[in-house]
PDB file of C-alpha atoms in Angstrom:
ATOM      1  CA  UNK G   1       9.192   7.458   0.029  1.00  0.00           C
ATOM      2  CA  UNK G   2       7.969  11.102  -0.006  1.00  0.00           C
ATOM      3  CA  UNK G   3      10.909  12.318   1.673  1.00  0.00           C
ATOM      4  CA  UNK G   4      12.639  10.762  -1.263  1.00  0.00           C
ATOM      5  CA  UNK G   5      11.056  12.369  -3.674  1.00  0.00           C
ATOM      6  CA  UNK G   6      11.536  15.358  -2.321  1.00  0.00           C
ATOM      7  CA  UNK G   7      15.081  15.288  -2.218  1.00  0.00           C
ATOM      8  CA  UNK G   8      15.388  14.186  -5.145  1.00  0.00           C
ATOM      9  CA  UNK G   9      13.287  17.492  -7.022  1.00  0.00           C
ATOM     10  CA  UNK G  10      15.098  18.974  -4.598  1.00  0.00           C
ATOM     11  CA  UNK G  11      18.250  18.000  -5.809  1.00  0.00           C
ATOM     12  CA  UNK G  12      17.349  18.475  -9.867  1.00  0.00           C
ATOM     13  CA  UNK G  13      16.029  22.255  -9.334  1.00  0.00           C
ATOM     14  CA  UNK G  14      19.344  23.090  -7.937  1.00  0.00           C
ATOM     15  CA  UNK G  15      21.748  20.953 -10.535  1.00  0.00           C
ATOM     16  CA  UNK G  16      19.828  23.270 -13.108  1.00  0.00           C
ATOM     17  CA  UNK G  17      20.612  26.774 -10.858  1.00  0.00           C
ATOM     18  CA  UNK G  18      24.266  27.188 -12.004  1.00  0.00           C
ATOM     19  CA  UNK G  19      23.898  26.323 -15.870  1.00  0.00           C
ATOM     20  CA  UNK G  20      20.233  28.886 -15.903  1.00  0.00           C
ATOM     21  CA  UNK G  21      23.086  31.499 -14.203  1.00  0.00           C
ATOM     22  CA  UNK G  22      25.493  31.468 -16.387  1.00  0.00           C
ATOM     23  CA  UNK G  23      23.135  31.118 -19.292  1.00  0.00           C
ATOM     24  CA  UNK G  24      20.844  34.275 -17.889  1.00  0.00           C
ATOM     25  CA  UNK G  25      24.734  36.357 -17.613  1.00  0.00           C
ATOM     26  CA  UNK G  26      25.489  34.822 -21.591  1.00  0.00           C
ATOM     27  CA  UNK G  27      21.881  36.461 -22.821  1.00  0.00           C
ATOM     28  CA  UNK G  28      22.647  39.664 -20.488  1.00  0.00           C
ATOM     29  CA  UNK G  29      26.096  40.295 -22.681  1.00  0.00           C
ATOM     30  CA  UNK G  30      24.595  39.725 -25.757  1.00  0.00           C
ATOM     31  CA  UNK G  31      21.805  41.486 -25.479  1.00  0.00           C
ATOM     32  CA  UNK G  32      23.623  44.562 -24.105  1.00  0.00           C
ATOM     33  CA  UNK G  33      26.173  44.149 -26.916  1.00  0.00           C
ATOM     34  CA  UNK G  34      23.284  44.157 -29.726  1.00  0.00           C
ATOM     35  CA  UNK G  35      21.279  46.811 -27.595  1.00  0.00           C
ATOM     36  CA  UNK G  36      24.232  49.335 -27.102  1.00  0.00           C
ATOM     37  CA  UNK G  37      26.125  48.593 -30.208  1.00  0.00           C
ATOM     38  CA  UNK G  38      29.370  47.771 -27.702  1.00  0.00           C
ATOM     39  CA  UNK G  39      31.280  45.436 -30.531  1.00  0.00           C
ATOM     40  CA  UNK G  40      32.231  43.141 -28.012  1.00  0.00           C
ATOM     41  CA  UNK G  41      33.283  41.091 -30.890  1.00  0.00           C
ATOM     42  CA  UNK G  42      36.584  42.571 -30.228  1.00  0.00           C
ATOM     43  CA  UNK G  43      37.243  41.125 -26.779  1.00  0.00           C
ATOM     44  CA  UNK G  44      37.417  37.582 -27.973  1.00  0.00           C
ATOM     45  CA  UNK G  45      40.074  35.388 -28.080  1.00  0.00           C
ATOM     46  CA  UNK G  46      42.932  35.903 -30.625  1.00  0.00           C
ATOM     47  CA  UNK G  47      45.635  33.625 -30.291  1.00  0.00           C
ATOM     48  CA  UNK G  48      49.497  34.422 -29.396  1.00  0.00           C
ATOM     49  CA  UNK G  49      48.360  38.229 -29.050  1.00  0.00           C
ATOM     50  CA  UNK G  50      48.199  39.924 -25.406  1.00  0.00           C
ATOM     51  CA  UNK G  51      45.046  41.614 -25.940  1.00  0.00           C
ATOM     52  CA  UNK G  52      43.516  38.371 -26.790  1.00  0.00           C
ATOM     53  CA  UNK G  53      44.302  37.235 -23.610  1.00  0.00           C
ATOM     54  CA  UNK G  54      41.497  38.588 -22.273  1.00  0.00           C
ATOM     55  CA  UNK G  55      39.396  36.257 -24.727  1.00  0.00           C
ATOM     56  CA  UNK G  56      40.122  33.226 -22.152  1.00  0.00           C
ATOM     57  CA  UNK G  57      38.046  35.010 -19.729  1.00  0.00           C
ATOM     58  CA  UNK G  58      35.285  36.868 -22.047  1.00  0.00           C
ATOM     59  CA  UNK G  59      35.118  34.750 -25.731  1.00  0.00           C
ATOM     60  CA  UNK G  60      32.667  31.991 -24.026  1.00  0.00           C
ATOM     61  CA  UNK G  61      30.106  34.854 -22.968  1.00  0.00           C
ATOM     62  CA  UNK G  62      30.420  36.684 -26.629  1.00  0.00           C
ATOM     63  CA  UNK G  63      27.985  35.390 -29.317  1.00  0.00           C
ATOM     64  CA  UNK G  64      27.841  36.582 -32.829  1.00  0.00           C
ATOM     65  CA  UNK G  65      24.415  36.273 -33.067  1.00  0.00           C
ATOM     66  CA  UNK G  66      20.628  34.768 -32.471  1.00  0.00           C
ATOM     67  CA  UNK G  67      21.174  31.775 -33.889  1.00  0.00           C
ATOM     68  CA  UNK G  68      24.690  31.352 -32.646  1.00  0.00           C
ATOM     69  CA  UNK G  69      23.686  31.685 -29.054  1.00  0.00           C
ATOM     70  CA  UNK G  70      20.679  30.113 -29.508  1.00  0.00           C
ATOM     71  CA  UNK G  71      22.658  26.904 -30.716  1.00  0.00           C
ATOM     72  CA  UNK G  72      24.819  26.809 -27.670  1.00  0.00           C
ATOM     73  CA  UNK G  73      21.982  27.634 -25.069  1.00  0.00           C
ATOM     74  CA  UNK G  74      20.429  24.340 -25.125  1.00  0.00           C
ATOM     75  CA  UNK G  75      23.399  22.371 -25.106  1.00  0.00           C
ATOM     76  CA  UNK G  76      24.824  24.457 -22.103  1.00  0.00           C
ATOM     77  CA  UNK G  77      21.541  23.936 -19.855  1.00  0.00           C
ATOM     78  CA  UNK G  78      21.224  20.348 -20.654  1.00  0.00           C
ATOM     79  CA  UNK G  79      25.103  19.797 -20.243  1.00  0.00           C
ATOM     80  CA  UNK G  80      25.542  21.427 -16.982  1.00  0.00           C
ATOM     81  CA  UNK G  81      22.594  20.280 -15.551  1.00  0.00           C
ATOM     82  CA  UNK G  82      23.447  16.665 -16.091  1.00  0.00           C
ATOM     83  CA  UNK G  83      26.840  17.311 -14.899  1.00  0.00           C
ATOM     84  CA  UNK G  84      25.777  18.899 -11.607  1.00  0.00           C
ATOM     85  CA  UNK G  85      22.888  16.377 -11.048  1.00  0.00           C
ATOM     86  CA  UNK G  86      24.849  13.457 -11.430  1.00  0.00           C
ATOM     87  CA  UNK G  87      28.386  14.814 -10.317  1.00  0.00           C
ATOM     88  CA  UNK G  88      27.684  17.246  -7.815  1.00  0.00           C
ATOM     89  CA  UNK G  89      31.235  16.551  -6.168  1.00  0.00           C
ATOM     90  CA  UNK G  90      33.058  17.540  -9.416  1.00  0.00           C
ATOM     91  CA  UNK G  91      30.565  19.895 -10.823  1.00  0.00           C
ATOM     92  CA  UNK G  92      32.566  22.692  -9.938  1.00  0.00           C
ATOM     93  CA  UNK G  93      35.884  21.909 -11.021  1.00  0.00           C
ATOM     94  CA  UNK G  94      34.618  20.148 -14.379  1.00  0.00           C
ATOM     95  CA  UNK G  95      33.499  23.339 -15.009  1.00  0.00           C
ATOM     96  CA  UNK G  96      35.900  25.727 -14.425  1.00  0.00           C
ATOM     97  CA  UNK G  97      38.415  23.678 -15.839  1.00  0.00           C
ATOM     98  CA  UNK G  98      35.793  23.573 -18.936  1.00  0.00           C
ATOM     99  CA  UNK G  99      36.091  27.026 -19.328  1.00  0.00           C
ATOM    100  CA  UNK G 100      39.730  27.644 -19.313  1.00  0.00           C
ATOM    101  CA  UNK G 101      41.286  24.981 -20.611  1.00  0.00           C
ATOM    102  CA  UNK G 102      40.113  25.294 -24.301  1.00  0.00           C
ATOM    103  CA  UNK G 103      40.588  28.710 -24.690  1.00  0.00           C
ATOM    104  CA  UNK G 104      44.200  28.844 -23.266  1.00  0.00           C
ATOM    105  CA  UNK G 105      44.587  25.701 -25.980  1.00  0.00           C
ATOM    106  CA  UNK G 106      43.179  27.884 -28.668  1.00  0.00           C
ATOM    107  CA  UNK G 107      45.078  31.300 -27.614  1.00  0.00           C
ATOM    108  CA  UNK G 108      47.897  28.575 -28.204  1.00  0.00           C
ATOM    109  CA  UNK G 109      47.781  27.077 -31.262  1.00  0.00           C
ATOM    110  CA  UNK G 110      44.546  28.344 -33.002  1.00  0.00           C
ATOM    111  CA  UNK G 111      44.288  30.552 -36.445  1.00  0.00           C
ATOM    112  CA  UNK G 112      44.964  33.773 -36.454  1.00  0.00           C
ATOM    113  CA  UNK G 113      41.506  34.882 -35.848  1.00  0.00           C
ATOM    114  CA  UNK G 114      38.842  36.042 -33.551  1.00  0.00           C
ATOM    115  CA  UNK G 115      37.366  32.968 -31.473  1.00  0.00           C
ATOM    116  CA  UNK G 116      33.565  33.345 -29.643  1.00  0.00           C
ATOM    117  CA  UNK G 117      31.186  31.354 -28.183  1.00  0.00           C
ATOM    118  CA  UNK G 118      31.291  28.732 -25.720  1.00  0.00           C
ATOM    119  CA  UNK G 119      31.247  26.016 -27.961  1.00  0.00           C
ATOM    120  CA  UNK G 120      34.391  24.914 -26.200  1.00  0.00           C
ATOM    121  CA  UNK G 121      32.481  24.351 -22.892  1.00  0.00           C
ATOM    122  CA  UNK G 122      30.014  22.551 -24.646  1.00  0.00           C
ATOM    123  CA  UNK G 123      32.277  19.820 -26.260  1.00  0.00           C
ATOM    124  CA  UNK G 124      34.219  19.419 -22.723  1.00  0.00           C
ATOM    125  CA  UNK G 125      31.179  18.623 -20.961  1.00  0.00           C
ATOM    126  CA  UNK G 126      29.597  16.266 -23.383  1.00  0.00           C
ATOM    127  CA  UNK G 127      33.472  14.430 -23.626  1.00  0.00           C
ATOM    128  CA  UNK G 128      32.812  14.371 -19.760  1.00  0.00           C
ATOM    129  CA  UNK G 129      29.517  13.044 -19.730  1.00  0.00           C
ATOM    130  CA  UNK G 130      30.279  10.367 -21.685  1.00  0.00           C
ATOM    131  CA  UNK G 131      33.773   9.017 -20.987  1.00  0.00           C
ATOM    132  CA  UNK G 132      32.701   9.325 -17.474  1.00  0.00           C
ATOM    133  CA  UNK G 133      30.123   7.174 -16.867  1.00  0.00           C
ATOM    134  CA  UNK G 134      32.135   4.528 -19.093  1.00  0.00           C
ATOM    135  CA  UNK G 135      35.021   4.352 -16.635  1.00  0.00           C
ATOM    136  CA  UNK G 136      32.982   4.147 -14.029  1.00  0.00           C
ATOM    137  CA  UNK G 137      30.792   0.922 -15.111  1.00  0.00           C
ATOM    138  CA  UNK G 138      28.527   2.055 -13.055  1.00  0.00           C
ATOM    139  CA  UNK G 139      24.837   1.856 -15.007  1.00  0.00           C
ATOM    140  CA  UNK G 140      23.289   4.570 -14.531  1.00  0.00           C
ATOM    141  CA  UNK G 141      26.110   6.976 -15.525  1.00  0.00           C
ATOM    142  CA  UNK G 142      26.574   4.764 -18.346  1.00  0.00           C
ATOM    143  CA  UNK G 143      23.186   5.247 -19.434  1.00  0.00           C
ATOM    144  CA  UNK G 144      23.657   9.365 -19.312  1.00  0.00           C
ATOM    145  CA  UNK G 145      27.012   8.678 -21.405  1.00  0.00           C
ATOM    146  CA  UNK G 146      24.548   6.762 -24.191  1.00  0.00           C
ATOM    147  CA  UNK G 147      21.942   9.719 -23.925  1.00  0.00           C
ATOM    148  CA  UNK G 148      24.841  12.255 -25.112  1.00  0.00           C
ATOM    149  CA  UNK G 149      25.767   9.753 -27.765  1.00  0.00           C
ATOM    150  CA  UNK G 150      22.476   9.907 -29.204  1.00  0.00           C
ATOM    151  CA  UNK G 151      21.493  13.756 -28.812  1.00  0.00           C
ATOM    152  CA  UNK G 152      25.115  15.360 -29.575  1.00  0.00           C
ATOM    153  CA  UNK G 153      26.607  12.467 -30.947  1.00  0.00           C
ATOM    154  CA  UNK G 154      26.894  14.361 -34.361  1.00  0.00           C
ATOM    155  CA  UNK G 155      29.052  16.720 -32.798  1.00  0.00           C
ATOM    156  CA  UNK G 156      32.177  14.815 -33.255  1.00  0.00           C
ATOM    157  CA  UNK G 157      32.575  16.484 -36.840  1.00  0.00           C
ATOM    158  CA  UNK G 158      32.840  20.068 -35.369  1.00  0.00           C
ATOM    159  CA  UNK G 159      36.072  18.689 -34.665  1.00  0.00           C
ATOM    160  CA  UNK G 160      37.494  19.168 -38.535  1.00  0.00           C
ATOM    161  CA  UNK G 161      37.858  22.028 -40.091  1.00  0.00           C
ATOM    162  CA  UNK G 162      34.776  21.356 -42.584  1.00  0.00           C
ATOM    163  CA  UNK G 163      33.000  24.415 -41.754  1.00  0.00           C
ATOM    164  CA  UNK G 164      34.087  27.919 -42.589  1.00  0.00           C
ATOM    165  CA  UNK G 165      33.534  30.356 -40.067  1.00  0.00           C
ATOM    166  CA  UNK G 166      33.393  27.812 -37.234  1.00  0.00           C
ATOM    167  CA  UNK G 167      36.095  27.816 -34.751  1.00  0.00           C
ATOM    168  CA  UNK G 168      37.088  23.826 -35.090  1.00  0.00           C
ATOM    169  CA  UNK G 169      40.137  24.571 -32.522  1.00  0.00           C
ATOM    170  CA  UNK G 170      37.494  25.256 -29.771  1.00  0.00           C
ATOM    171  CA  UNK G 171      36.003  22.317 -30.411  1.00  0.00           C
ATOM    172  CA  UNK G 172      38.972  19.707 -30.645  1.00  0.00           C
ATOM    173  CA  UNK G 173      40.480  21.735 -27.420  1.00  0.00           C
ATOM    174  CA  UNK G 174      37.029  20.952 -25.353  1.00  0.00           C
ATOM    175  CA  UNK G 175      36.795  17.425 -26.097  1.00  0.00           C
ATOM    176  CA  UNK G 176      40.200  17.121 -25.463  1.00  0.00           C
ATOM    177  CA  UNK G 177      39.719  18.715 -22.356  1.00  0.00           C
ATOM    178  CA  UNK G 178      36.693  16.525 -20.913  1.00  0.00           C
ATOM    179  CA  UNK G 179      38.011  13.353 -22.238  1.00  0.00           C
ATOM    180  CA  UNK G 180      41.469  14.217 -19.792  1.00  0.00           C
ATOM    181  CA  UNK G 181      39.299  15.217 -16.839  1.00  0.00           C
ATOM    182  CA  UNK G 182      37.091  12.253 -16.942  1.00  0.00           C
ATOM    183  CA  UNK G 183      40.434   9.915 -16.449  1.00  0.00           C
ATOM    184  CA  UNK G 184      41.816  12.847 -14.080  1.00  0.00           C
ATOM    185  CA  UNK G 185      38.704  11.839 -11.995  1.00  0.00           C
ATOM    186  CA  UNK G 186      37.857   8.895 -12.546  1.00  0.00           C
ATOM    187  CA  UNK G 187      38.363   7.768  -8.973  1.00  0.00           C
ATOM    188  CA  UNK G 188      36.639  10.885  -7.554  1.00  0.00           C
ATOM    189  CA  UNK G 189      33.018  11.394  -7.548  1.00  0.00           C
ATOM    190  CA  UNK G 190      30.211   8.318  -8.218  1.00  0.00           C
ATOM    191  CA  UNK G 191      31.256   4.668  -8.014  1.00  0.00           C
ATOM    192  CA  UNK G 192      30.522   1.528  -9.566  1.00  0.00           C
ATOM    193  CA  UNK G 193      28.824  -1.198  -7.909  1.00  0.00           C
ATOM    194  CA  UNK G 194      28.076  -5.350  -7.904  1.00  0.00           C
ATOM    195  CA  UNK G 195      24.834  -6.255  -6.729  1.00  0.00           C
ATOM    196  CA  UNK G 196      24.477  -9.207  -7.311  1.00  0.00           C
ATOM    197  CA  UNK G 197      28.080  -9.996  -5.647  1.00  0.00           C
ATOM    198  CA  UNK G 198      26.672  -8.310  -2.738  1.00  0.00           C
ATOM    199  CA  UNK G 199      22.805  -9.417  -2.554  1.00  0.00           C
ATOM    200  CA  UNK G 200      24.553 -13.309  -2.683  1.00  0.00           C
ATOM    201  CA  UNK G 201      25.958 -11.749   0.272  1.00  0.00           C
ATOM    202  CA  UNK G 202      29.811 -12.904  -0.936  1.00  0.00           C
ATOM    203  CA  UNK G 203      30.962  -8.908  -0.171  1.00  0.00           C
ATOM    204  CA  UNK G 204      30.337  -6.382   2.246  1.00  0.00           C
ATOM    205  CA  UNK G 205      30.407  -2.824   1.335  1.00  0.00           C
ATOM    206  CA  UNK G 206      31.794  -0.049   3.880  1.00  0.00           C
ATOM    207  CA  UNK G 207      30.210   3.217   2.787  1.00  0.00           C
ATOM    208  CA  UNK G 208      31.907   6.009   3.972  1.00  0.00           C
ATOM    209  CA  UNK G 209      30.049  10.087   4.568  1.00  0.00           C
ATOM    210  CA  UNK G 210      31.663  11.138   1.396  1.00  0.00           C
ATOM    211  CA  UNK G 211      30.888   8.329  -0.590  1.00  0.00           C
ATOM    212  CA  UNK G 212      27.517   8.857   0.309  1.00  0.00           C
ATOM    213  CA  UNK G 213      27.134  12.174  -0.332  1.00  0.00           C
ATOM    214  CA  UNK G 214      28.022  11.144  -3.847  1.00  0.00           C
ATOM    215  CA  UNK G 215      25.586   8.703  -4.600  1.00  0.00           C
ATOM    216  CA  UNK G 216      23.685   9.447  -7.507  1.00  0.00           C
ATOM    217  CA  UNK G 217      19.626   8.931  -6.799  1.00  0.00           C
ATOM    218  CA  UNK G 218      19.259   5.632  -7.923  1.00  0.00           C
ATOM    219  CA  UNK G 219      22.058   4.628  -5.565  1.00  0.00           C
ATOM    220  CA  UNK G 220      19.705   3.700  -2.649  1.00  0.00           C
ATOM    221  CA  UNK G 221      18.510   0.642  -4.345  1.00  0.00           C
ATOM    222  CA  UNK G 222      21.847  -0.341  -4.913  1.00  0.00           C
ATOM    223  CA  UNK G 223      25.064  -0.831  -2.569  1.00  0.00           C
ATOM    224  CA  UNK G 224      28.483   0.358  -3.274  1.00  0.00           C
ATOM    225  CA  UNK G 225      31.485   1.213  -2.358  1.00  0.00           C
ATOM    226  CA  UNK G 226      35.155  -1.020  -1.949  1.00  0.00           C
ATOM    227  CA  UNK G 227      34.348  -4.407  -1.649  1.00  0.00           C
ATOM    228  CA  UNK G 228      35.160  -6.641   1.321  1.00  0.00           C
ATOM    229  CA  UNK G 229      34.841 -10.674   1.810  1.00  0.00           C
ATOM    230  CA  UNK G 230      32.291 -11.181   4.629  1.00  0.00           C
ATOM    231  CA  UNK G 231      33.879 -14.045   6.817  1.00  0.00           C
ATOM    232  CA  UNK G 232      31.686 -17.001   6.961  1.00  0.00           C
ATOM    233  CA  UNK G 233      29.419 -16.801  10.420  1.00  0.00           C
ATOM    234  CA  UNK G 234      30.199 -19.286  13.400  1.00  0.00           C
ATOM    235  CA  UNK G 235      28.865 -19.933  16.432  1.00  0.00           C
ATOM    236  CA  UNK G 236      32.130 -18.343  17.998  1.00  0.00           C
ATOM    237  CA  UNK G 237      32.290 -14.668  15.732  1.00  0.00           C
ATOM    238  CA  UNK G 238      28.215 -14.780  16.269  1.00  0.00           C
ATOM    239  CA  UNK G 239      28.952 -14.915  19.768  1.00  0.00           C
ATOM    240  CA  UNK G 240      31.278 -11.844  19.526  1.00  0.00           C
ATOM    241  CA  UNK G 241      29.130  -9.896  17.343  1.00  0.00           C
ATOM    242  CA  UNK G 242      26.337  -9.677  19.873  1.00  0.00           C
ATOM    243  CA  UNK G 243      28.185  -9.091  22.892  1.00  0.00           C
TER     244      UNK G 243
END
């Protein structure tokens, strides 16, 4: 039980490593930018122009200011953390897929304007999150997608262009974005499961070294894994097992 418990605090302190990071590397650019006076404003992405290009790259670490970064810190902790704690064998690829994909969208079809911020991230991870665990019917993951219904729920308006000022396209391109990689992996990564199939003992579950290593914690009270009819037990196939 200990050892359990270890592994699993374990296992939260480092889902939380990459998203601090990346976060710590966002507050190092801005606060050089603000400190130095740099104007790395101008190194954001500006679409169907080859110097905004670069913006792909660099307009998810720029932040026009305090409470602009401040608004996408949060998100971006919370976010990655529950996508590396509960999808540890896609965390990697979610994410850098997160961070391309919406701004080559934008540099595609956006307004003729700077775009900054990784607001785009944000959306593709919390389309993730939730589609995710829905396709999965798997509980617990379905209980994370209803947690980012409730706390960033709201953020399905940043879609439309209500807001002047806001960069809507970033938004629209993210979600777009994690909605198509949660049905890109929907097979990959945490399964579903049926207990009470399996605790009547009508299936058999084959767990394979991969499929274990993606278990998420609460997995160990429950079995899962491709379901197999367990032939009925004689006296002949008793035999055989035991020899």
């Amino acid at each position: 039980m200990a050892g359990s418990i270890d592994v699993s605090i374990r296992r939260l302190f480092l889902s939380m490593f990459f998203p601090v990071l990346f976060l710590l590397f966002v507050w190092i650019v801005f606060i050089s930018d603000h400190a130095l006076d740099l104007e790395i404003f101008y190194h954001g992405l500006y679409p169907r122009k080859l110097s905004g290009l670069q913006g792909i790259l660099l307009a998810p670490l720029i932040h026009g200011g305090l409470r602009h970064i401040f608004a996408n810190s949060l998100p971006l902790f919370a976010l990655g953390s529950l996508l590396f704690y509960f999808y540890p064998t896609l965390a990697f690829r979610v994410s850098l897929a997160s961070y391309l994909l919406p701004g080559i969208a934008v540099w595609l079809v956006g307004r003729s304007s700077y775009h900054i911020g990784a607001s785009g991230i944000i959306y593709s991870l919390a389309a993730f999150l939730f589609l995710s665990g829905l396709l999965r019917h798997h509980l617990g993951l379905m209980a994370v997608s209803l947690l980012v219904v409730v706390q960033y729920g709201t953020m399905v308006w940043g879609v439309l262009p209500l807001q002047e000022g806001v960069s809507w396209e970033s938004h629209l391109a993210g979600m777009v974005t994690g909605l198509g990689l949660a049905g890109l992996y929907r097979n990959k990564g945490p399964k579903g499961y049926l207990t009470y199939a399996q605790s009547m003992g009508l299936f058999s579950s084959n767990i394979s070294d991969n499929e274990a290593a993606e278990r998420v914690p609460w997995d160990e009270y429950e079995v899962e894994g491709p379901l197999k009819p367990v032939p009925p037990q004689t006296e002949h196939n008793t035999e055989e097992v035991n020899n």
